[in-house]
Tab-separated table of C-alpha atoms in Angstrom:
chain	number	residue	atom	x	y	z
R	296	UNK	CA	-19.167	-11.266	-5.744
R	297	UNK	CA	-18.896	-7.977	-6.806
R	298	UNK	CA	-16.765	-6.580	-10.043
R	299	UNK	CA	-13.458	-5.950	-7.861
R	300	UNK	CA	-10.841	-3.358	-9.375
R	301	UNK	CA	-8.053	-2.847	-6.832
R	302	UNK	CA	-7.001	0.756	-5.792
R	303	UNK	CA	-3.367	-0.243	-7.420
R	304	UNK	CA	-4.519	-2.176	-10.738
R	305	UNK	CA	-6.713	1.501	-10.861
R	306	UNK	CA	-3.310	3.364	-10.680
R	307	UNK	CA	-1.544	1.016	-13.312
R	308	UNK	CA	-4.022	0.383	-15.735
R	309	UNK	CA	-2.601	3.277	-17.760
R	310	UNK	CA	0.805	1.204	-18.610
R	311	UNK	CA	4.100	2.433	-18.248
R	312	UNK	CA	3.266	6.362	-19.741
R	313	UNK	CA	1.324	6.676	-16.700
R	314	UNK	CA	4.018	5.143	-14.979
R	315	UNK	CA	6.945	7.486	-16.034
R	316	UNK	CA	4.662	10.469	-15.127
R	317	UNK	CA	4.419	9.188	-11.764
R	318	UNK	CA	7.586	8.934	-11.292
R	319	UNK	CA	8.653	12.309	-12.855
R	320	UNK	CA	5.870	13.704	-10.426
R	321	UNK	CA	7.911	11.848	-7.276
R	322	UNK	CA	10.929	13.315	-8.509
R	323	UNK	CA	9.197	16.930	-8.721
R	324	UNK	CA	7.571	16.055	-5.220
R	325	UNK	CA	11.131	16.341	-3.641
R	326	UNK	CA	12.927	18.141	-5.862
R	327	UNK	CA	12.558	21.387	-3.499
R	328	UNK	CA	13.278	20.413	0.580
R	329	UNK	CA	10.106	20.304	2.120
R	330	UNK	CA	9.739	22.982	5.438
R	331	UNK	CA	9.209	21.149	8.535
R	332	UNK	CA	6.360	21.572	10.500
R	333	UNK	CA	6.168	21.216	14.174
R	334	UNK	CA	5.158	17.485	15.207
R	335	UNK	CA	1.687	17.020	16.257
R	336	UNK	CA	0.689	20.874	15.709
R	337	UNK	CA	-2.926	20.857	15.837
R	338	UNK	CA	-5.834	23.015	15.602
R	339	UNK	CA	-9.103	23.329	17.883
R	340	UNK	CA	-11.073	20.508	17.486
R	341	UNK	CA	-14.358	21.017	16.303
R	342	UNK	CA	-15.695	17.343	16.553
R	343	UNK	CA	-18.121	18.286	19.361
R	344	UNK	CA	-19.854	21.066	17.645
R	345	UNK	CA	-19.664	19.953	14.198
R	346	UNK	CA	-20.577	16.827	13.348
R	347	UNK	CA	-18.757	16.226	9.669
R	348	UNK	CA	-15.312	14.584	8.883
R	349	UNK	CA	-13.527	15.587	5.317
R	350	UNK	CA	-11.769	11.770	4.521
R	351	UNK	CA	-9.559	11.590	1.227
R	352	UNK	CA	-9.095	8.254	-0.035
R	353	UNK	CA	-7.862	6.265	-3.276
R	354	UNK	CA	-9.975	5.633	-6.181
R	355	UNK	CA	-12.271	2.487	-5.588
R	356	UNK	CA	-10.716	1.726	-2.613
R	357	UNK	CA	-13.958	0.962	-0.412
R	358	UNK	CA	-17.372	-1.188	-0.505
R	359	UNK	CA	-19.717	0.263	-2.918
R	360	UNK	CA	-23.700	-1.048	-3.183
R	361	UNK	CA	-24.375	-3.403	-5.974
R	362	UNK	CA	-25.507	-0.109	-8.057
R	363	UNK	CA	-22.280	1.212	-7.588
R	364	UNK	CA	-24.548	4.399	-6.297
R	365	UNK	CA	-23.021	4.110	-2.701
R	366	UNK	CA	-20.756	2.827	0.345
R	367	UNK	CA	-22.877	1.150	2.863
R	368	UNK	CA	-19.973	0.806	5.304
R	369	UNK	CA	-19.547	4.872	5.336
R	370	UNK	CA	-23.711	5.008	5.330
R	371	UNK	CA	-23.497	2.549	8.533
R	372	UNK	CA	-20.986	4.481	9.983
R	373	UNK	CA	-22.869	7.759	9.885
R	374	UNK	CA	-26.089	6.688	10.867
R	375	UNK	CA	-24.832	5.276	13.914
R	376	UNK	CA	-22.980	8.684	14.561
R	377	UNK	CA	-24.667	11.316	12.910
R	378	UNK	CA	-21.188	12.317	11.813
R	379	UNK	CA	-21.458	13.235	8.126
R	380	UNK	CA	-18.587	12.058	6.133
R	381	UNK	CA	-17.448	14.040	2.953
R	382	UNK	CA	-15.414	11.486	1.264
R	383	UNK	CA	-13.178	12.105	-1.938
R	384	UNK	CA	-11.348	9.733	-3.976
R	385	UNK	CA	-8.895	12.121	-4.898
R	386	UNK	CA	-6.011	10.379	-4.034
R	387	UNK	CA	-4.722	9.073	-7.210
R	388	UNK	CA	-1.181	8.710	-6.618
R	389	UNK	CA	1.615	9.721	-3.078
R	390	UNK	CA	3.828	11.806	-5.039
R	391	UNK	CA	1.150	13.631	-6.481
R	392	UNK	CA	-1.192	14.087	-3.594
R	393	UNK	CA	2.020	15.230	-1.739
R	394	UNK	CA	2.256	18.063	-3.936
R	395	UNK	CA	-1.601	19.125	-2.971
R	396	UNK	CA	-0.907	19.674	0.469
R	397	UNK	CA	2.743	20.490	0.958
R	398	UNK	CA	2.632	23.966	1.016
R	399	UNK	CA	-0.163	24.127	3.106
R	400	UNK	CA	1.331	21.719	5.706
R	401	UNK	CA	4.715	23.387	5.543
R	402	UNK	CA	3.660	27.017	6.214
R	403	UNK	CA	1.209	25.993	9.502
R	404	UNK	CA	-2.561	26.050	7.428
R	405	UNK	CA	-5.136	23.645	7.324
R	406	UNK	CA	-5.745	21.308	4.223
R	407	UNK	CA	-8.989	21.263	4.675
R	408	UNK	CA	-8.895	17.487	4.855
R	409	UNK	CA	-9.348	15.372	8.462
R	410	UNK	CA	-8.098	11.788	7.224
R	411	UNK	CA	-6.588	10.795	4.348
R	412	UNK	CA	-4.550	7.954	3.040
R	413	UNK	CA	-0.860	7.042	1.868
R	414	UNK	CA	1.379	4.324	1.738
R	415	UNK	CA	3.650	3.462	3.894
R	416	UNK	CA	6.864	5.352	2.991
R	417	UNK	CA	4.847	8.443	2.359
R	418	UNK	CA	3.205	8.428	5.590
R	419	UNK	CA	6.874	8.151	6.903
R	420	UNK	CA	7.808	11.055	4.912
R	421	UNK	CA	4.887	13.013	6.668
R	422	UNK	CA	5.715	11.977	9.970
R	423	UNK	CA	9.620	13.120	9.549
R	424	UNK	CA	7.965	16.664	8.375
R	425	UNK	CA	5.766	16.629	11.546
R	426	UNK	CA	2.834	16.997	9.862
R	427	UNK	CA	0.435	15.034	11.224
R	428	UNK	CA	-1.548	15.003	14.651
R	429	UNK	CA	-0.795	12.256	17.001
R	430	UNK	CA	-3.435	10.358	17.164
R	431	UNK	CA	-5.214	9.551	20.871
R	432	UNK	CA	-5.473	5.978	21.265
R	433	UNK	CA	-8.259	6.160	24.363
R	434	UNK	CA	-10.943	7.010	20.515
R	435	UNK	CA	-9.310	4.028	19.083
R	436	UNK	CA	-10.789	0.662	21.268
R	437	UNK	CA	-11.345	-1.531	17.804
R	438	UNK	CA	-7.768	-0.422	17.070
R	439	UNK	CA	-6.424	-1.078	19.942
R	440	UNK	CA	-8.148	-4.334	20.022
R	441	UNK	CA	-7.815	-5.629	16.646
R	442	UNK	CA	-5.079	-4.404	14.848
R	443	UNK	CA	-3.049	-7.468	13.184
R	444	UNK	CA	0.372	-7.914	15.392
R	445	UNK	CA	2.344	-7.929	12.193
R	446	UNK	CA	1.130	-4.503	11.138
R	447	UNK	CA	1.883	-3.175	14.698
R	448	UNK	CA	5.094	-1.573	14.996
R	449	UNK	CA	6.608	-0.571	11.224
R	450	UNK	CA	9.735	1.359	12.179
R	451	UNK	CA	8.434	4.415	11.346
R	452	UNK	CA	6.122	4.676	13.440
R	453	UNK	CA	6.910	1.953	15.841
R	454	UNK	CA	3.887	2.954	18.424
R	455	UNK	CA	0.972	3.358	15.571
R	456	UNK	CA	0.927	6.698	17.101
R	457	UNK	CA	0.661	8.886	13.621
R	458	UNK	CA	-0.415	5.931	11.065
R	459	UNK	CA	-3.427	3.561	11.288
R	460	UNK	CA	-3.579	0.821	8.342
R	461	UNK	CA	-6.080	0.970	6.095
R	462	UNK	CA	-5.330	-1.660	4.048
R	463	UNK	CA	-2.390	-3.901	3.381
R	464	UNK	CA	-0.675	-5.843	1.017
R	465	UNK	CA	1.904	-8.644	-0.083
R	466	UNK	CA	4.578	-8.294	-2.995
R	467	UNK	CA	6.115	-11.574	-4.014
R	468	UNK	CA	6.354	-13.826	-6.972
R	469	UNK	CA	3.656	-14.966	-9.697
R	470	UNK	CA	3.872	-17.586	-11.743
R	471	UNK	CA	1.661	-19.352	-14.828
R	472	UNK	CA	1.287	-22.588	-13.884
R	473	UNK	CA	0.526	-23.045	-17.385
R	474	UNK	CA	3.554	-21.932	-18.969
R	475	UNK	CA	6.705	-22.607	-16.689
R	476	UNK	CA	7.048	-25.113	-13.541
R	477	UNK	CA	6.890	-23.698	-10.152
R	478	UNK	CA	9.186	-20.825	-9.429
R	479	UNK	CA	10.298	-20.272	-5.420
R	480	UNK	CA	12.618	-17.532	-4.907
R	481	UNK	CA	13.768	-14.212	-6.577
R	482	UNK	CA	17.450	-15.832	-6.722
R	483	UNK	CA	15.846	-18.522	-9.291
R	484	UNK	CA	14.037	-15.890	-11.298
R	485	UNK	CA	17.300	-14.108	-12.079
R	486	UNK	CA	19.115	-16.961	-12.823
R	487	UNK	CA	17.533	-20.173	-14.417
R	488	UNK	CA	18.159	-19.636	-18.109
R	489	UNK	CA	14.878	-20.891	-19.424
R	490	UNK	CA	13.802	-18.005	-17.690
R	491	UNK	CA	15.843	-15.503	-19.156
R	492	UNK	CA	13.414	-12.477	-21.140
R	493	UNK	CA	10.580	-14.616	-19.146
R	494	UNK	CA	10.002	-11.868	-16.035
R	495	UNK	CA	9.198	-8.757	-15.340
R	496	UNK	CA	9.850	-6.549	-11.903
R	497	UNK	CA	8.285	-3.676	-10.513
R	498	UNK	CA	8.743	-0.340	-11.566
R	499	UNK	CA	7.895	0.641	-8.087
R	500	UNK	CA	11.732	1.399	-6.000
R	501	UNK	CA	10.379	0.366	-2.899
R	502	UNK	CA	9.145	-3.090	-4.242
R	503	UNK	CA	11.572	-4.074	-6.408
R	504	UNK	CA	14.676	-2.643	-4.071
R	505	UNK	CA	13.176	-4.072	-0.971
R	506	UNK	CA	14.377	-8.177	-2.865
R	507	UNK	CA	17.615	-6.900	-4.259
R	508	UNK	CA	18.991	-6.032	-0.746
R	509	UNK	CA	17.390	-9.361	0.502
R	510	UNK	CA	19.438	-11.171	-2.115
R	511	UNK	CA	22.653	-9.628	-1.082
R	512	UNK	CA	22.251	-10.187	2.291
R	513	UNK	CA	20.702	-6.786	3.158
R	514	UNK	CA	17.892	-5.486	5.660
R	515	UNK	CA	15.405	-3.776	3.658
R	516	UNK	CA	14.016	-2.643	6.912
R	517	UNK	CA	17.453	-1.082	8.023
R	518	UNK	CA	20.262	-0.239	5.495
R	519	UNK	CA	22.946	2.014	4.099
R	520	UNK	CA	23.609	3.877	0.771
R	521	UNK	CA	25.978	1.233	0.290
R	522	UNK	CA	23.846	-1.411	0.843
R	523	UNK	CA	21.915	0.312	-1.539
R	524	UNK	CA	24.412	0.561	-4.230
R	525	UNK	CA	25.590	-3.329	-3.936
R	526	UNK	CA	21.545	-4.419	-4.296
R	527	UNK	CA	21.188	-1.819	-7.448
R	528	UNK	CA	24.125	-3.409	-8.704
R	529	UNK	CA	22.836	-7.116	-8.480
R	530	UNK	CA	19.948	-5.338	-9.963
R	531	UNK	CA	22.152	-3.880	-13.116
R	532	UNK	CA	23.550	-6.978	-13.939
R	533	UNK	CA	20.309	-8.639	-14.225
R	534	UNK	CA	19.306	-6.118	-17.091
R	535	UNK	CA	22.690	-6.151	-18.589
R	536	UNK	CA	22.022	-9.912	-19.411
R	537	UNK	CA	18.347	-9.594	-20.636
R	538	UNK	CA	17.075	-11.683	-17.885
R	539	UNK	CA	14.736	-9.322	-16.933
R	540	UNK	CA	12.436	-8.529	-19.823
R	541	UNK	CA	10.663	-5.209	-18.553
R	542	UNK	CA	9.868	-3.103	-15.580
R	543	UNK	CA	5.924	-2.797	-15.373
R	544	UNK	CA	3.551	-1.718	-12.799
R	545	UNK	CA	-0.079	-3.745	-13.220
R	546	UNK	CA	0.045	-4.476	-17.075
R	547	UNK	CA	2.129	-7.196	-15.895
R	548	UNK	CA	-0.642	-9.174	-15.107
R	549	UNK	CA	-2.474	-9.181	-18.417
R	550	UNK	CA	1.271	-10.386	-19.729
R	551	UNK	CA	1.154	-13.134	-17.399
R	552	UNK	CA	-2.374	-14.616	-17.952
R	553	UNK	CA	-1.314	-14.322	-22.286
R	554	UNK	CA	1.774	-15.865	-21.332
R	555	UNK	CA	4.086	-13.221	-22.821
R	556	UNK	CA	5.759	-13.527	-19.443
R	557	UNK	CA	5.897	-16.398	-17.213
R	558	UNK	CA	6.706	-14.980	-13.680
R	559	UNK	CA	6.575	-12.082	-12.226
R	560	UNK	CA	7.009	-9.769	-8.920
R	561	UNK	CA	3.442	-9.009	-8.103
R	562	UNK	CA	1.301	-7.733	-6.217
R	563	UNK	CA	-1.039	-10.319	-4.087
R	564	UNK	CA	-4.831	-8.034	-4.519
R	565	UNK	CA	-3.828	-8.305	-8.238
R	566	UNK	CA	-3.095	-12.084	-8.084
R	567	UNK	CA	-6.316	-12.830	-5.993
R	568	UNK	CA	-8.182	-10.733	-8.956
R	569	UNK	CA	-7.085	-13.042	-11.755
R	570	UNK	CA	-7.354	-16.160	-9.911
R	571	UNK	CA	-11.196	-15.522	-10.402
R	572	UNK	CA	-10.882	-16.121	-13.772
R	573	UNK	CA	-7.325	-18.133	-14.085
R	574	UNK	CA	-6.615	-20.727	-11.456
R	575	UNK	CA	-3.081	-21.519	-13.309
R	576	UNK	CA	-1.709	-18.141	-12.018
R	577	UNK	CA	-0.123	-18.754	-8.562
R	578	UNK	CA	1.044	-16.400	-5.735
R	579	UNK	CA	4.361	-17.909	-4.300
R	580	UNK	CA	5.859	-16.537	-0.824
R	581	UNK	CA	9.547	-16.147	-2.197
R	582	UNK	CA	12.402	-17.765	-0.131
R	583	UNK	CA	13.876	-14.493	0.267
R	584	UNK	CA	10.482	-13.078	2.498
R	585	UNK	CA	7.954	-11.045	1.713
R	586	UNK	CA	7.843	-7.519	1.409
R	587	UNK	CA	4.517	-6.152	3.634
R	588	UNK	CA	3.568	-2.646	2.570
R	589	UNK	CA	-0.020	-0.637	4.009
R	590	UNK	CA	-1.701	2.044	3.004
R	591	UNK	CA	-2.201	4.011	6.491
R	592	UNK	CA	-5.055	6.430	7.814
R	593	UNK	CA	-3.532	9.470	8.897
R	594	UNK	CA	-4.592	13.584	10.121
R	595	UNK	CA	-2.952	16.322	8.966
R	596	UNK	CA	-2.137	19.055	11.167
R	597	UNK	CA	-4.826	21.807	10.948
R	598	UNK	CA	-7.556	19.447	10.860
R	599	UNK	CA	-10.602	20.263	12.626
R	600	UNK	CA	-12.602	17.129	13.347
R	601	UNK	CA	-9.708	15.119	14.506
R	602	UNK	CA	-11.801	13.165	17.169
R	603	UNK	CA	-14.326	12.699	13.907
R	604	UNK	CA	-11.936	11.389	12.211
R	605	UNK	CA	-10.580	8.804	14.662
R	606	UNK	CA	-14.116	7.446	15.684
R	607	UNK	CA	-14.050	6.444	11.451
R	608	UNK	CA	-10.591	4.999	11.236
R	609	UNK	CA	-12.196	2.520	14.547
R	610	UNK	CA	-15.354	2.097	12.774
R	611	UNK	CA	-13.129	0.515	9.870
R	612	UNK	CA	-11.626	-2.185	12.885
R	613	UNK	CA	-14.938	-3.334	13.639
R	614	UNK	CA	-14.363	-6.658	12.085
R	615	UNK	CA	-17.858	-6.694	10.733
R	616	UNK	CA	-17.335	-3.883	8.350
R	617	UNK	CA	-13.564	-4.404	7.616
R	618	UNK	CA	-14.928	-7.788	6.082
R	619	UNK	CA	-16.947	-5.655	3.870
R	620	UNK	CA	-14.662	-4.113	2.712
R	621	UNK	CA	-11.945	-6.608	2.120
R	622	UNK	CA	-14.607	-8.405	-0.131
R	623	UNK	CA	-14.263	-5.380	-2.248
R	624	UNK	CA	-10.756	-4.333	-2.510
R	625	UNK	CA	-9.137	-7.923	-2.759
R	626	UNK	CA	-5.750	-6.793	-0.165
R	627	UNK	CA	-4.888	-8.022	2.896
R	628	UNK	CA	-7.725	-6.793	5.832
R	629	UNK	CA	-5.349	-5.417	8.374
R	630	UNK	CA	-8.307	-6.419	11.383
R	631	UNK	CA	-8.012	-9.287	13.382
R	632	UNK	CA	-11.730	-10.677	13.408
R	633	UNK	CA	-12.494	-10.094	9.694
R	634	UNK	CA	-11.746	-13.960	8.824
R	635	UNK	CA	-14.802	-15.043	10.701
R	636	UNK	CA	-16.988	-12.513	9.425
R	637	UNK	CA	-15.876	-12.691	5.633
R	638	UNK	CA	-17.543	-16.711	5.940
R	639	UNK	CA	-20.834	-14.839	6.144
R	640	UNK	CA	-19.972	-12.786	3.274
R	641	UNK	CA	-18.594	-15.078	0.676
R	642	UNK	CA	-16.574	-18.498	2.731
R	643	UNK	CA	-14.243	-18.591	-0.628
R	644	UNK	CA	-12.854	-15.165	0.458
R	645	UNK	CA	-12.892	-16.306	3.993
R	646	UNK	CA	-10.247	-18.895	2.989
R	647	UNK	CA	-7.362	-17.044	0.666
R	648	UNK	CA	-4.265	-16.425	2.066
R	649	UNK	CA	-3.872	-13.542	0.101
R	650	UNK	CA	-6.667	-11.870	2.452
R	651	UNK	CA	-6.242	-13.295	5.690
R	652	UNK	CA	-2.700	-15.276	5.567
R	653	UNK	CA	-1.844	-16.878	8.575
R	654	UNK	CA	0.853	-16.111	11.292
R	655	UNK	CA	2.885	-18.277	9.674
R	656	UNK	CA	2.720	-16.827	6.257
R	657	UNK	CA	3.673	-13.891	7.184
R	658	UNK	CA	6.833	-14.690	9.639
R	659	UNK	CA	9.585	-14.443	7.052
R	660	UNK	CA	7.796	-10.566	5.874
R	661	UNK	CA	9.276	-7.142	6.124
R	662	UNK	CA	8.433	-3.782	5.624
R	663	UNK	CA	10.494	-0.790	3.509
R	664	UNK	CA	12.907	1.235	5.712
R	665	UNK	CA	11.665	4.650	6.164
R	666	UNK	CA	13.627	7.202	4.330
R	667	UNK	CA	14.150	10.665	4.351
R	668	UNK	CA	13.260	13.148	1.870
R	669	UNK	CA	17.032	13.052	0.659
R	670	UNK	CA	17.205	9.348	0.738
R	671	UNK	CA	13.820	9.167	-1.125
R	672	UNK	CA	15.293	11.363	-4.243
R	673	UNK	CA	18.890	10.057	-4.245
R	674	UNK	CA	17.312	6.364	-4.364
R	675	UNK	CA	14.611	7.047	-6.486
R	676	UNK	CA	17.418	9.079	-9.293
R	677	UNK	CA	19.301	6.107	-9.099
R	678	UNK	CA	16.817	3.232	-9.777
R	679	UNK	CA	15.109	5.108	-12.137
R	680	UNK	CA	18.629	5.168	-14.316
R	681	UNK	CA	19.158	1.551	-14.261
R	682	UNK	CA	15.276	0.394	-15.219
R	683	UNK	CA	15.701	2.910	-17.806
R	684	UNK	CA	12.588	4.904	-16.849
């Protein structure tokens, strides 16, 4: 098995400094109203003529050779092609890669980019701008074919007819098995005392919020500003007691492993990572749900190999190479398919839930309400005052 570093223990490995800068850079990101664009403006398409796509992706976010020196899946794709792909890892956080191509977007010109990558509530914020080409499905068989039912209709983009998933993910609960007894639901971890200074949350909004309105009987999918305001203040009274001892992004899970912590909200490509090395760290699907999140495949307006770039986001549902690179990157392969041919690849993989979790694993998971700019900032202002960021 190859060394795997996942594209969001990459972001966090800096600790919370690198933290606070990214979400100083959010707030920048939408501290000046974004221009809209007009939905599904597009340029001439060039994929006939030229054979090249331009795909911007996160850092170590793909298969790589055992040298590290290259990324058979992309080397595959071109040589059965002859499309050449210039890929760039230069998407190293939303807020910030936002701010690359916003006034580009917003005044009509072409990034210069066909595909790139975002998470889910960033890919919304693109779509509300009108941004991004609407992609044709009739390039998109594997897509069409494959695509995990659960990842098929987030409410932003209901149809799949801007975003594509590239790869997905669980936040719940973590526990050392080692240190504390077995820990089921968000409600427990913010009120059994011998927990109390124990557990860490997400700095993250969208993860940590996403809980706080399931615990007061909330949609995260679909709610208010007061909803809002009555999770945030669940949320404040949990730090006002000290039950919560810090809000982290990854360096929670060196924490957990030394035991400084005992639980935590976590990320599941981060929990499969350390269970390599530490069986006593457990993923647990919280009572409350689970909160599903993707990363999605999208193109920009302006972009001129947009056919280019759809025949690579269908390469990546062939469930051949989407097993390749789910052994990798650790997350959950978005492909129906995969499972089988991940037992090929390593069977140990082949089995984790936190890959390929069943249909029933997944039934009591939700996805972020897409928000508005305005939403985005007001919520964002507001969480960031009570985890003291």
């Amino acid at each position: 098995m190859p060394s795997a570093v996942s594209r969001r223990a990459f972001l966090r490995t800096a600790g919370a400094g690198g933290l606070a800068l990214g979400a100083a850079a959010l707030l920048a990101a939408c501290g000046t109203p974004a221009q809209k664009g007009t939905p599904g403006a597009a340029a001439e398409d060039l994929s006939d003529k030229e054979k090249t796509v331009n795909f911007s992706n996160w850092p170590l976010y793909i298969d790589y050779s055992e040298d590290e020196k290259s990324r058979p899946s992309l080397e595959a794709f071109e040589e059965k092609t002859g499309i050449t792909v210039n890929y760039t890892e230069e998407v190293n956080d939303n807020a910030e890669f936002f701010g690359k191509v916003q006034g580009q977007l917003s005044q009509g010109q072409p990034t210069g980019r066909d595909l790139f990558v975002l998470t889910d509530y960033m890919a919304a914020r693109m779509i509300n701008h009108g941004w991004l080409q609407k992609l044709d499905h009739a390039n998109l068989p594997n897509v069409e074919a494959n695509l995990l039912p659960n990842l098929a209709s987030p409410s932003w983009d209901a149809d799949r007819s801007y975003a594509v998933p590239w790869q997905s993910g669980l936040t719940g609960i973590a526990y050392n098995a080692a240190k504390t007894g077995e820990v089921r639901s968000f409600q427990e971890l913010l009120t059994k005392p011998e927990l109390k200074g124990r557990i860490t949350f997400l700095s993250e909004m969208q993860d940590t919020m996403a809980f706080m309105l399931s615990l007061v009987g909330k949609d995260p999918s679909k709610f208010t500003d007061a909803d809002f305001d009555l999770a945030l203040e669940r949320l404040q009274g949990a730090v006002d007691v000290g039950q919560i001892r810090a809000f982290t992004g990854n360096d929670y899970a060196q924490d957990l492993v030394q035991g400084n912590i005992v639980a935590a909200m976590a990320w599941s490509g981060d929990v499969v990572q350390l269970q390599f090395d530490n069986p006593d760290i457990k993923f647990v699907a919280p009572e409350e749900g689970l909160n599903l999140w993707s990363d999605n495949m999208l193109v920009p307006n302006g972009a001129t190999h947009k056919k280019n770039a759809e025949l690579l986001m269908d390469h990546y549902y062939d469930p051949a190479v989407a097993a390749q690179v789910a052994a990798w990157v650790n997350y959950i392969c978005p492909v129906a398919g995969a499972q089988e041919e991940m037992t090929k690849i390593d069977p140990e993989l082949a089995e984790n839930p936190l890959i390929f979790p069943t249909d029933d694993f997944l039934a009591n998971s939700y996805t972020f309400m897409g928000m508005t700019e305005e939403q985005d900032r007001a919520y964002t202002e507001k969480f960031q005052k009570v985890v003291g960021a």
